[in-house]
XYZ file of C-alpha atoms in Angstrom:
702
model
C -64.212 156.408 -36.936
C -60.865 156.019 -38.764
C -59.140 155.187 -35.467
C -61.849 152.641 -34.729
C -61.425 151.010 -38.171
C -57.643 151.002 -37.731
C -57.996 149.382 -34.324
C -60.278 146.728 -35.798
C -57.741 146.008 -38.586
C -54.920 145.697 -36.062
C -57.079 143.434 -33.902
C -58.009 141.292 -36.935
C -54.331 140.941 -37.932
C -53.419 140.056 -34.360
C -56.160 137.444 -34.157
C -55.101 135.999 -37.526
C -51.465 135.774 -36.383
C -52.581 134.181 -33.145
C -54.630 131.611 -35.052
C -51.590 130.763 -37.191
C -49.470 130.304 -34.086
C -52.200 128.167 -32.521
C -52.502 126.053 -35.675
C -48.738 125.618 -35.817
C -48.756 124.500 -32.192
C -51.348 121.874 -33.105
C -49.387 120.702 -36.122
C -46.116 120.694 -34.185
C -47.808 118.705 -31.429
C -48.960 116.063 -33.887
C -45.636 115.990 -35.698
C -43.790 115.584 -32.409
C -45.990 112.602 -31.613
C -45.360 111.208 -35.074
C -41.602 111.454 -34.787
C -41.174 110.269 -31.212
C -41.903 106.965 -29.567
C -44.865 107.612 -27.305
C -44.499 106.410 -23.727
C -47.489 106.867 -21.513
C -50.214 105.862 -19.119
C -53.955 105.988 -18.708
C -54.718 108.723 -16.203
C -57.888 109.207 -14.158
C -57.809 112.413 -12.145
C -61.452 111.821 -11.188
C -60.442 108.675 -9.236
C -57.845 110.445 -7.108
C -58.471 110.487 -3.338
C -56.838 113.898 -2.955
C -55.479 116.761 -5.056
C -52.173 115.770 -6.694
C -52.414 116.638 -10.391
C -49.299 118.834 -10.425
C -47.353 116.193 -8.503
C -48.449 113.507 -10.991
C -47.348 115.620 -13.952
C -43.973 116.185 -12.310
C -43.514 112.462 -11.643
C -44.577 111.638 -15.208
C -42.053 114.056 -16.651
C -39.372 112.543 -14.438
C -40.271 109.125 -15.877
C -40.096 110.366 -19.471
C -43.839 109.938 -20.002
C -44.925 112.037 -22.979
C -48.578 110.981 -23.464
C -51.628 110.164 -21.363
C -54.985 108.710 -22.291
C -58.007 110.150 -20.495
C -61.829 110.284 -20.396
C -62.776 106.914 -21.937
C -64.387 105.730 -18.692
C -66.179 108.879 -17.522
C -69.583 109.316 -19.155
C -71.329 109.636 -15.776
C -68.780 112.263 -14.729
C -68.911 114.365 -17.891
C -72.727 114.077 -18.142
C -73.981 113.588 -14.564
C -77.602 114.123 -15.622
C -79.395 114.069 -18.937
C -77.988 116.928 -21.065
C -76.119 118.446 -18.103
C -72.347 118.581 -18.648
C -69.261 119.028 -16.534
C -65.920 119.094 -18.362
C -63.892 120.326 -15.403
C -61.980 117.057 -14.873
C -61.066 116.914 -18.584
C -60.059 120.600 -18.656
C -57.895 120.248 -15.551
C -55.933 117.375 -17.039
C -55.649 118.872 -20.521
C -54.305 122.142 -19.158
C -51.926 120.515 -16.695
C -50.539 118.114 -19.279
C -50.114 120.842 -21.866
C -48.277 122.980 -19.346
C -46.034 120.005 -18.613
C -45.392 119.252 -22.302
C -47.281 115.943 -22.224
C -49.581 114.942 -25.093
C -53.150 113.724 -24.539
C -55.337 111.132 -26.234
C -59.033 111.715 -25.541
C -61.331 108.691 -25.393
C -65.024 108.769 -26.159
C -66.728 107.577 -22.944
C -69.307 105.229 -24.416
C -68.273 101.792 -23.183
C -69.748 102.388 -19.713
C -73.228 103.973 -19.542
C -74.472 106.287 -16.755
C -77.261 105.340 -14.338
C -79.684 108.015 -15.529
C -79.565 106.696 -19.098
C -80.507 103.172 -18.030
C -83.247 104.473 -15.742
C -84.721 106.556 -18.546
C -84.287 103.892 -21.242
C -84.041 100.376 -19.753
C -83.812 98.948 -23.273
C -80.282 100.386 -23.524
C -79.163 97.274 -21.631
C -78.536 94.451 -24.078
C -80.732 91.377 -24.187
C -78.580 88.249 -24.534
C -79.179 84.505 -24.446
C -79.120 84.796 -20.630
C -81.802 87.527 -20.580
C -81.453 91.279 -20.175
C -78.261 92.623 -18.652
C -78.316 94.439 -15.339
C -76.707 97.757 -14.569
C -73.288 97.769 -12.900
C -70.647 96.246 -15.139
C -69.302 98.069 -18.158
C -70.049 96.959 -21.728
C -73.550 95.843 -20.819
C -75.392 97.840 -23.482
C -76.802 97.194 -26.926
C -74.519 99.167 -29.240
C -77.261 99.306 -31.893
C -80.017 100.570 -29.584
C -81.534 103.844 -30.845
C -81.591 105.482 -27.397
C -78.005 104.491 -26.697
C -76.911 105.784 -30.104
C -78.718 109.110 -29.658
C -77.120 109.813 -26.286
C -73.733 108.415 -27.297
C -73.652 110.745 -30.293
C -74.697 113.698 -28.181
C -72.036 113.199 -25.509
C -69.351 112.611 -28.149
C -70.306 115.817 -29.937
C -70.400 117.787 -26.689
C -66.940 116.580 -25.700
C -65.522 117.205 -29.166
C -67.014 120.689 -29.359
C -65.445 121.445 -26.000
C -61.941 120.025 -26.525
C -61.360 120.179 -30.288
C -59.062 123.211 -30.207
C -56.947 122.229 -27.228
C -53.270 122.074 -28.233
C -52.442 119.129 -25.952
C -54.513 116.645 -27.943
C -52.719 114.473 -30.493
C -55.402 111.849 -31.038
C -58.684 110.265 -30.090
C -59.729 106.797 -29.073
C -63.253 105.714 -29.988
C -64.960 103.575 -27.353
C -62.839 100.902 -25.655
C -62.284 97.161 -26.136
C -65.452 97.179 -28.199
C -67.328 93.935 -28.906
C -70.937 93.059 -29.653
C -71.514 91.872 -26.076
C -73.824 89.100 -27.368
C -76.574 91.617 -28.005
C -79.581 89.738 -29.402
C -82.739 91.664 -28.472
C -85.785 92.192 -30.669
C -84.260 95.159 -32.491
C -81.126 93.140 -33.290
C -83.224 90.192 -34.483
C -85.238 92.465 -36.782
C -82.055 93.959 -38.209
C -80.693 90.439 -38.759
C -83.790 89.498 -40.750
C -83.247 92.510 -43.003
C -79.592 91.491 -43.380
C -80.666 87.965 -44.367
C -83.216 89.294 -46.858
C -80.545 91.387 -48.538
C -78.058 88.518 -48.631
C -80.236 85.499 -49.498
C -83.317 87.116 -51.108
C -85.661 84.189 -50.260
C -86.292 81.990 -47.233
C -85.961 78.933 -49.495
C -82.371 79.930 -50.256
C -81.668 80.093 -46.505
C -83.356 76.755 -45.861
C -81.252 75.111 -48.542
C -77.964 76.756 -47.614
C -78.298 76.067 -43.883
C -80.123 72.705 -43.895
C -83.071 74.019 -41.910
C -85.330 71.045 -42.644
C -83.487 69.365 -39.771
C -85.595 69.174 -36.592
C -88.325 71.194 -38.300
C -86.216 74.363 -38.259
C -87.413 75.284 -41.737
C -88.476 78.926 -42.141
C -91.444 79.274 -44.506
C -92.207 82.968 -44.105
C -90.087 86.015 -43.320
C -92.598 86.952 -40.607
C -91.886 83.629 -38.898
C -88.120 84.155 -38.745
C -87.134 82.919 -35.263
C -84.853 84.516 -32.692
C -81.262 83.354 -32.966
C -80.972 83.014 -29.197
C -82.310 79.467 -29.232
C -81.037 78.170 -32.558
C -79.371 74.743 -32.678
C -78.236 75.242 -36.270
C -74.529 76.132 -36.399
C -74.874 77.556 -39.901
C -77.503 80.014 -38.754
C -75.753 80.873 -35.480
C -72.469 81.419 -37.332
C -74.187 83.793 -39.752
C -75.703 85.625 -36.791
C -72.242 85.927 -35.213
C -70.936 87.373 -38.464
C -73.817 89.885 -38.381
C -73.017 90.781 -34.764
C -69.377 91.402 -35.695
C -70.625 93.680 -38.479
C -72.555 95.650 -35.838
C -69.200 96.347 -34.159
C -67.539 97.378 -37.426
C -70.408 99.746 -38.243
C -70.566 101.132 -34.713
C -66.865 101.971 -34.590
C -66.894 103.473 -38.091
C -69.860 105.617 -36.968
C -67.897 106.911 -33.968
C -64.807 107.573 -36.097
C -66.900 109.633 -38.521
C -68.308 111.685 -35.640
C -64.874 112.385 -34.173
C -63.389 113.294 -37.542
C -65.997 116.021 -38.001
C -64.097 117.899 -35.277
C -60.540 116.538 -35.221
C -57.596 118.243 -36.868
C -55.878 116.681 -39.928
C -52.787 115.784 -37.904
C -54.698 114.164 -35.065
C -55.189 110.417 -35.285
C -58.188 108.257 -34.414
C -57.707 104.781 -33.021
C -59.436 102.044 -31.020
C -58.288 99.825 -28.211
C -58.821 96.318 -29.589
C -58.476 93.440 -27.178
C -57.960 89.733 -27.764
C -59.473 86.437 -26.686
C -59.140 86.563 -22.914
C -57.934 83.632 -20.798
C -56.597 85.573 -17.863
C -54.114 86.951 -20.418
C -54.392 88.177 -24.021
C -54.541 84.793 -25.708
C -55.803 84.674 -29.275
C -58.086 85.857 -32.049
C -61.095 87.788 -30.747
C -64.358 85.980 -31.549
C -66.677 88.972 -31.204
C -64.919 91.484 -33.491
C -63.567 91.261 -37.012
C -60.366 93.161 -36.300
C -59.375 93.562 -39.941
C -62.750 95.034 -40.943
C -63.119 97.228 -37.853
C -59.607 98.658 -38.188
C -60.252 99.974 -41.692
C -61.849 103.166 -40.391
C -58.963 103.848 -37.968
C -55.784 105.801 -38.624
C -53.898 103.374 -36.394
C -54.769 100.015 -34.944
C -54.563 100.169 -31.169
C -54.330 97.076 -28.992
C -54.140 96.068 -25.386
C -51.768 93.262 -24.493
C -51.683 91.573 -21.093
C -49.400 88.682 -20.287
C -47.838 86.726 -17.436
C -44.551 87.890 -15.924
C -42.011 86.661 -13.387
C -41.004 83.056 -14.194
C -43.787 82.802 -16.791
C -42.680 85.731 -18.952
C -42.061 84.462 -22.500
C -42.854 87.480 -24.687
C -45.222 85.367 -26.785
C -48.333 87.417 -26.019
C -46.437 90.660 -26.668
C -45.321 89.322 -30.031
C -48.703 87.804 -30.918
C -50.655 90.970 -30.117
C -48.091 93.112 -31.915
C -48.011 90.966 -35.045
C -51.806 90.970 -35.204
C -52.025 94.711 -34.481
C -49.506 95.474 -37.218
C -51.291 93.166 -39.652
C -54.671 94.853 -39.043
C -53.434 97.809 -41.094
C -51.365 95.805 -43.596
C -48.023 96.376 -41.910
C -48.575 99.864 -40.517
C -47.101 100.539 -37.095
C -49.559 100.190 -34.246
C -50.202 101.590 -30.768
C -50.130 99.623 -27.521
C -52.887 101.475 -25.719
C -52.852 99.245 -22.661
C -50.381 96.856 -21.098
C -49.519 96.123 -17.500
C -46.931 97.837 -15.369
C -47.654 95.841 -12.215
C -51.182 94.551 -12.817
C -52.318 91.552 -10.803
C -50.213 90.583 -7.766
C -48.704 87.687 -9.725
C -47.651 90.111 -12.473
C -45.383 92.333 -10.356
C -42.316 92.253 -12.616
C -38.880 91.053 -11.663
C -36.064 93.593 -12.092
C -35.302 94.208 -15.801
C -38.591 92.676 -16.957
C -40.397 96.001 -17.474
C -37.601 97.156 -19.794
C -37.549 93.833 -21.610
C -41.300 94.039 -22.157
C -41.221 97.652 -23.333
C -38.608 97.100 -26.029
C -40.263 93.835 -27.058
C -43.332 95.887 -28.038
C -41.205 98.280 -30.083
C -39.414 95.359 -31.747
C -42.756 94.149 -33.151
C -43.498 97.590 -34.610
C -45.236 99.501 -31.807
C -44.945 103.302 -31.954
C -46.586 103.788 -28.563
C -46.545 101.996 -25.238
C -49.089 102.994 -22.589
C -49.555 101.367 -19.205
C -52.902 100.750 -17.668
C -52.643 102.731 -15.589
C -50.729 105.476 -13.795
C -52.072 105.012 -10.296
C -53.577 102.070 -8.453
C -57.259 102.507 -7.631
C -58.468 102.419 -4.037
C -61.882 100.856 -4.551
C -64.231 99.100 -6.988
C -63.660 96.161 -9.329
C -60.039 96.773 -10.302
C -58.618 97.675 -6.893
C -55.966 94.987 -7.170
C -55.017 95.650 -10.795
C -52.098 97.892 -9.907
C -50.767 100.709 -12.049
C -47.275 102.075 -12.486
C -47.619 103.595 -9.016
C -48.879 101.581 -6.076
C -51.689 102.652 -3.762
C -49.431 105.048 -1.841
C -48.471 106.925 -5.062
C -44.818 106.844 -4.051
C -41.912 105.847 -6.325
C -41.399 102.083 -6.376
C -39.074 99.677 -8.167
C -41.372 99.429 -11.203
C -41.698 103.204 -11.512
C -37.936 103.627 -11.190
C -37.375 101.105 -13.969
C -39.934 102.931 -16.116
C -37.805 106.073 -15.801
C -34.989 104.329 -17.651
C -37.417 103.266 -20.385
C -38.629 106.832 -20.841
C -35.083 108.129 -21.163
C -34.126 105.475 -23.721
C -37.337 105.969 -25.717
C -36.600 109.677 -25.897
C -32.947 109.203 -26.804
C -33.483 106.464 -29.406
C -36.809 107.465 -30.966
C -35.356 108.505 -34.303
C -33.675 105.114 -34.693
C -36.491 102.903 -33.415
C -39.787 104.528 -34.434
C -41.725 103.344 -37.494
C -39.831 100.056 -37.724
C -40.776 98.335 -40.983
C -40.900 94.566 -41.109
C -40.860 92.310 -44.165
C -41.994 88.866 -43.086
C -42.211 85.911 -45.435
C -44.454 83.754 -43.243
C -48.108 84.406 -42.434
C -50.834 82.703 -40.433
C -54.224 82.691 -42.134
C -56.998 83.119 -39.578
C -60.725 83.403 -40.148
C -63.466 84.662 -37.826
C -65.953 82.564 -39.788
C -63.862 79.418 -39.344
C -63.424 80.295 -35.687
C -67.150 80.620 -35.008
C -67.945 77.447 -36.948
C -65.194 75.394 -35.333
C -66.193 76.576 -31.859
C -69.753 75.392 -32.498
C -68.567 71.792 -32.877
C -64.966 71.645 -31.620
C -63.994 67.965 -31.428
C -67.434 66.601 -30.534
C -69.900 66.665 -27.690
C -68.425 68.118 -24.534
C -65.057 69.031 -26.058
C -63.539 72.141 -24.452
C -60.990 73.003 -27.133
C -61.556 76.120 -29.187
C -60.132 77.600 -32.376
C -57.389 79.469 -30.549
C -56.212 76.177 -29.046
C -55.236 75.192 -32.590
C -53.930 78.575 -33.775
C -51.807 79.576 -30.787
C -49.569 76.459 -30.735
C -48.722 77.109 -34.390
C -47.871 80.745 -33.665
C -45.963 79.838 -30.503
C -43.800 77.352 -32.413
C -42.898 80.001 -35.010
C -42.103 82.507 -32.283
C -39.825 80.094 -30.431
C -37.890 79.500 -33.668
C -37.545 83.259 -34.298
C -39.672 83.234 -37.446
C -41.134 86.683 -38.172
C -44.858 86.249 -38.737
C -47.757 88.290 -40.097
C -51.484 87.548 -39.973
C -53.798 87.467 -42.965
C -57.501 86.710 -43.249
C -59.822 85.803 -46.157
C -60.135 89.483 -47.116
C -56.363 89.874 -47.527
C -55.218 90.448 -51.094
C -51.513 89.921 -50.504
C -51.128 86.138 -50.166
C -48.461 86.216 -52.870
C -46.010 88.289 -50.812
C -45.414 85.291 -48.539
C -43.372 82.158 -49.119
C -45.199 80.096 -46.513
C -48.742 80.322 -45.137
C -49.827 78.407 -42.032
C -53.545 77.543 -42.027
C -54.907 76.310 -38.676
C -58.381 74.696 -38.553
C -59.906 76.474 -41.550
C -63.150 74.681 -40.802
C -65.509 76.963 -42.736
C -64.247 78.430 -46.011
C -65.618 79.335 -49.411
C -64.609 77.498 -52.561
C -63.004 80.736 -53.681
C -60.705 80.913 -50.642
C -59.645 77.286 -50.904
C -58.977 77.653 -54.618
C -56.867 80.743 -53.864
C -54.767 78.635 -51.530
C -54.428 75.936 -54.170
C -53.307 78.548 -56.694
C -50.839 79.989 -54.166
C -49.316 76.520 -53.769
C -49.328 75.786 -57.481
C -47.431 79.012 -58.158
C -44.638 78.070 -55.773
C -45.941 78.842 -52.300
C -45.743 76.519 -49.315
C -48.824 75.884 -47.173
C -49.166 74.033 -43.869
C -52.714 72.925 -43.070
C -54.005 71.403 -39.877
C -56.901 68.972 -39.470
C -60.460 70.290 -39.862
C -59.497 72.542 -42.774
C -61.750 72.776 -45.817
C -64.367 70.574 -44.152
C -67.374 72.856 -44.608
C -68.269 75.734 -46.899
C -68.792 79.344 -45.859
C -72.316 78.460 -44.682
C -70.933 75.770 -42.341
C -72.404 73.047 -44.524
C -70.102 70.034 -44.657
C -68.830 69.372 -48.153
C -70.094 66.115 -49.654
C -66.973 65.767 -51.794
C -63.623 64.200 -50.960
C -62.205 65.571 -47.720
C -60.361 67.792 -47.090
C -62.610 69.755 -49.434
C -60.914 71.286 -52.504
C -57.467 71.462 -50.863
C -57.236 67.681 -51.231
C -56.013 68.430 -54.746
C -52.986 70.378 -53.502
C -52.456 68.150 -50.456
C -52.671 64.884 -52.411
C -54.717 63.106 -49.732
C -58.209 62.001 -48.815
C -60.059 60.830 -45.721
C -63.628 60.005 -44.745
C -63.183 58.924 -41.133
C -61.795 60.523 -38.003
C -61.691 59.667 -34.331
C -60.400 60.607 -30.899
C -56.948 59.086 -30.323
C -56.470 56.743 -27.413
C -52.886 55.702 -26.747
C -51.764 56.692 -30.243
C -48.320 57.966 -31.188
C -46.399 58.560 -34.417
C -44.661 55.510 -35.799
C -40.876 55.366 -35.302
C -40.737 58.866 -33.789
C -40.309 60.501 -37.226
C -39.674 64.004 -35.848
C -37.186 62.806 -33.220
C -38.905 64.232 -30.172
C -38.775 61.308 -27.739
C -41.480 59.001 -26.435
C -43.509 61.507 -24.408
C -43.507 64.219 -27.063
C -44.361 61.729 -29.805
C -47.871 61.037 -28.509
C -50.883 62.634 -30.185
C -54.069 63.754 -28.507
C -57.565 65.180 -28.962
C -58.172 64.450 -32.676
C -56.989 62.319 -35.578
C -58.093 62.022 -39.189
C -57.518 58.708 -40.958
C -55.739 60.000 -44.040
C -54.913 58.048 -47.176
C -52.304 59.562 -49.507
C -53.077 59.807 -53.194
C -50.014 61.639 -54.504
C -48.636 62.830 -51.162
C -45.492 61.631 -49.428
C -46.152 60.372 -45.892
C -43.997 62.066 -43.253
C -45.575 60.183 -40.346
C -47.887 57.218 -39.867
C -49.907 56.481 -36.737
C -48.497 53.907 -34.319
C -51.573 51.845 -33.442
C -52.770 48.279 -34.137
C -55.910 49.475 -35.965
C -54.928 52.888 -37.314
C -51.339 52.149 -38.316
C -52.013 52.121 -42.051
C -53.197 55.735 -42.036
C -51.076 58.851 -42.498
C -50.777 61.434 -39.730
C -48.580 64.014 -41.519
C -48.082 64.345 -45.272
C -46.513 66.632 -47.815
C -47.300 66.956 -51.489
C -45.612 68.658 -54.392
C -48.258 70.612 -56.268
C -47.171 72.677 -59.237
C -44.136 74.633 -58.065
C -45.118 74.535 -54.398
C -45.524 72.210 -51.443
C -48.530 71.484 -49.213
C -48.083 69.929 -45.766
C -51.098 68.446 -43.968
C -51.148 67.698 -40.227
C -54.062 65.329 -39.589
C -53.849 65.161 -35.797
C -53.210 67.252 -32.707
C -49.520 66.958 -32.020
C -47.383 67.814 -29.030
C -45.728 71.268 -29.002
C -42.277 69.867 -29.771
C -43.596 67.756 -32.643
C -45.493 70.741 -34.049
C -42.310 72.789 -33.905
C -40.309 70.144 -35.762
C -42.964 69.728 -38.454
C -42.895 73.486 -39.014
C -39.095 73.495 -38.966
C -39.013 70.887 -41.725
C -41.439 72.921 -43.853
C -39.513 76.148 -43.235
C -36.282 74.574 -44.381
C -37.927 73.258 -47.546
C -39.274 76.773 -48.204
C -35.705 78.109 -47.781
C -36.758 80.148 -44.757
C -34.200 78.766 -42.332
C -31.492 81.381 -41.821
C -29.000 82.717 -39.309
C -31.746 83.926 -36.946
C -32.847 80.326 -36.551
C -29.497 79.460 -34.979
C -31.123 80.964 -31.901
C -34.242 79.635 -30.195
C -36.323 80.511 -27.158
C -35.454 81.810 -24.577
C -33.206 83.833 -26.922
C -35.592 85.786 -29.127
C -34.571 88.020 -32.001
C -36.678 90.522 -33.934
C -35.640 92.748 -36.798
C -36.777 95.453 -39.173
C -35.680 98.539 -41.067
C -35.763 101.993 -39.494
C -36.605 105.319 -41.118
C -32.950 105.860 -42.065
C -33.019 102.613 -44.038
C -30.771 100.814 -41.555
C -31.399 97.289 -40.326
C -32.231 96.986 -36.625
C -31.696 93.725 -34.732
C -33.189 93.112 -31.288
C -31.929 90.309 -29.042
C -33.971 89.378 -25.962
C -33.196 86.964 -23.154
C -36.457 85.638 -21.770
C -34.884 83.762 -18.898
C -33.563 84.251 -15.371
C -30.076 83.126 -16.438
C -27.464 85.079 -18.346
C -27.017 83.950 -21.962
C -24.625 84.644 -24.802
C -24.860 84.514 -28.573
C -22.728 85.122 -31.637
C -23.860 88.173 -33.570
C -24.232 87.005 -37.229
C -25.026 90.206 -39.125
C -23.144 93.246 -40.412
C -21.161 95.246 -37.903
C -22.990 98.056 -36.198
C -23.702 99.890 -32.966
C -25.457 98.634 -29.861
C -27.879 101.460 -29.167
C -28.475 101.139 -25.437
C -24.780 101.182 -24.533
C -23.658 103.119 -27.640
C -20.857 100.611 -28.292
C -19.501 99.055 -31.481
C -20.494 95.479 -32.358
C -18.579 93.435 -34.903
C -19.766 90.556 -37.059
C -19.263 87.223 -35.218
C -18.728 89.015 -31.922
C -19.973 87.238 -28.793
C -22.752 89.172 -27.072
C -23.675 88.610 -23.431
C -27.263 89.095 -22.282
C -28.006 89.369 -18.585
C -31.070 87.744 -17.045
C -34.161 89.321 -18.658
C -31.781 91.521 -20.658
C -31.669 92.702 -24.250
C -29.511 94.386 -26.881
C -30.460 96.543 -29.880
C -28.023 96.688 -32.774
C -28.229 99.104 -35.696
C -26.224 97.930 -38.696
C -23.714 100.368 -40.157
């Protein structure tokens, strides 16, 4: 008996020691990920046409890949039938990657539903304005449906129970590129009515706020509340869109809470947010409130896709990075997807893959993952190529990736967790976006909110102005010297008064047309336009039109005849206290102002009343930046020479210089002497630096 008790004590001590070692492995794994730039790929062993897992791990290690993302697309593989599970493909990859020293991010598999679930519960498929979705594509479900939620929770819990103690895992991704998918079925409509009851209390309050007497849209009883699918009232449809975005925020927070019941303290949870899609990642996402949805995440994760070859500018990389960083108030972000080869027209020129990779890091990315490792041999994305082509053999892109992996590994301590202190921000608003998109510039107009926002961002990027994003929920307006406000069509009195106060206290604001026009309920203000901000802008208008053969008088921004023309929209502005920077050149509209600026308190408000050409927009912004004392040595360079900067964990300033062109370029380095990190060579102040085609330099100040 004594020997038995002694054996049990020894066994208990051994198990305890083993658990400590295991825990330390987990912690070390997470800490390693925290202290190293992550370089990785999405990996789908279940898609492979033949057994090659060990070969893939070996090729990944050769390329310096230290993380893979798995499982986010495989619900039907992990749960082939209702409550029947097969984790073999996950286990194989986890074990192989751990053996190879490669970290793993596990995705919850809920953005593509299995056939058996739809057969058992057809109502899982979302009902939209076009009717009920059909099975086949991904993201076709109603994320609020009770049957979907039950089975989504169950499969998440089953996966987490199975993998939670595996030492390879450093983090989890909940769902993927989540949006509301225009879900608008009966259950969603009922939930919206409850939302409206809580917010407005009475139907009379809704009728008044949204102008529902028009076309007999008045709602006289809660039981008569109509479906939003057919509404012609932009106020009501905008409120419904806001509610749908809240469904996404709640859904993702729900998944995060589930995952965190099982995850370890040093494992992160993220999401793969995507952007407005126009064949590339273009602008603010309409169907998700990124700032709200990111609150439950440890890191904001984004996917960024962009043109390459002769069309590579770096703008989309910078835009997605600046927005991703801003989602968490400046915290470093993760690039969960970007292309290696992608579409045939995206096969990169030599040096472009490296240029792209370090451009992500220069905006504050701590991870870069390609979608995906291998090219797929069938189905919808056959011709969206991965790092490897369809033959799985080394290619020029893979060989270039090997140099990225080596440099990421070598320079991690100097480049990770780059902190940026920008003094310019763009104020965007999902509510303004939805409202503006409902009307645009009149019947049949194709322009959308992002068509106003992106040219403003692009101009700042081309002038090497570091930029953050803020939204109406942001509490840090005061940290910026200049705020750019594109098409703030729908905004509360409170928000507009905040902007007035910001200006009065010494800030500079640049507004475009269609700002302040309606309140938060998309009801046009019946006061002087632009509503409330007219005080800071020192202007008024009550008419607008579509320009026909209109330019700016006397080419005030010195851009030449072609660039001086305006298009799409013009407001007929009369200055009250404002200085006119540009009048319209037109026999009827020539007395009206096109661009103004007004001193208000200690600050300055610029108002752009028309859609200007890209070069004119850039010069208007340049003028405002100079007046805000934001024109410095970095602005001696302009696209295609792009510079980014920040402070590393050692407190040293890092300067990136990128050449986004097919020709070699040179520049004069204007900052303190330091070391060029790629070549490990000394750089002196005022030294001439040569950049090869699609090349870059990274300089750490001494």
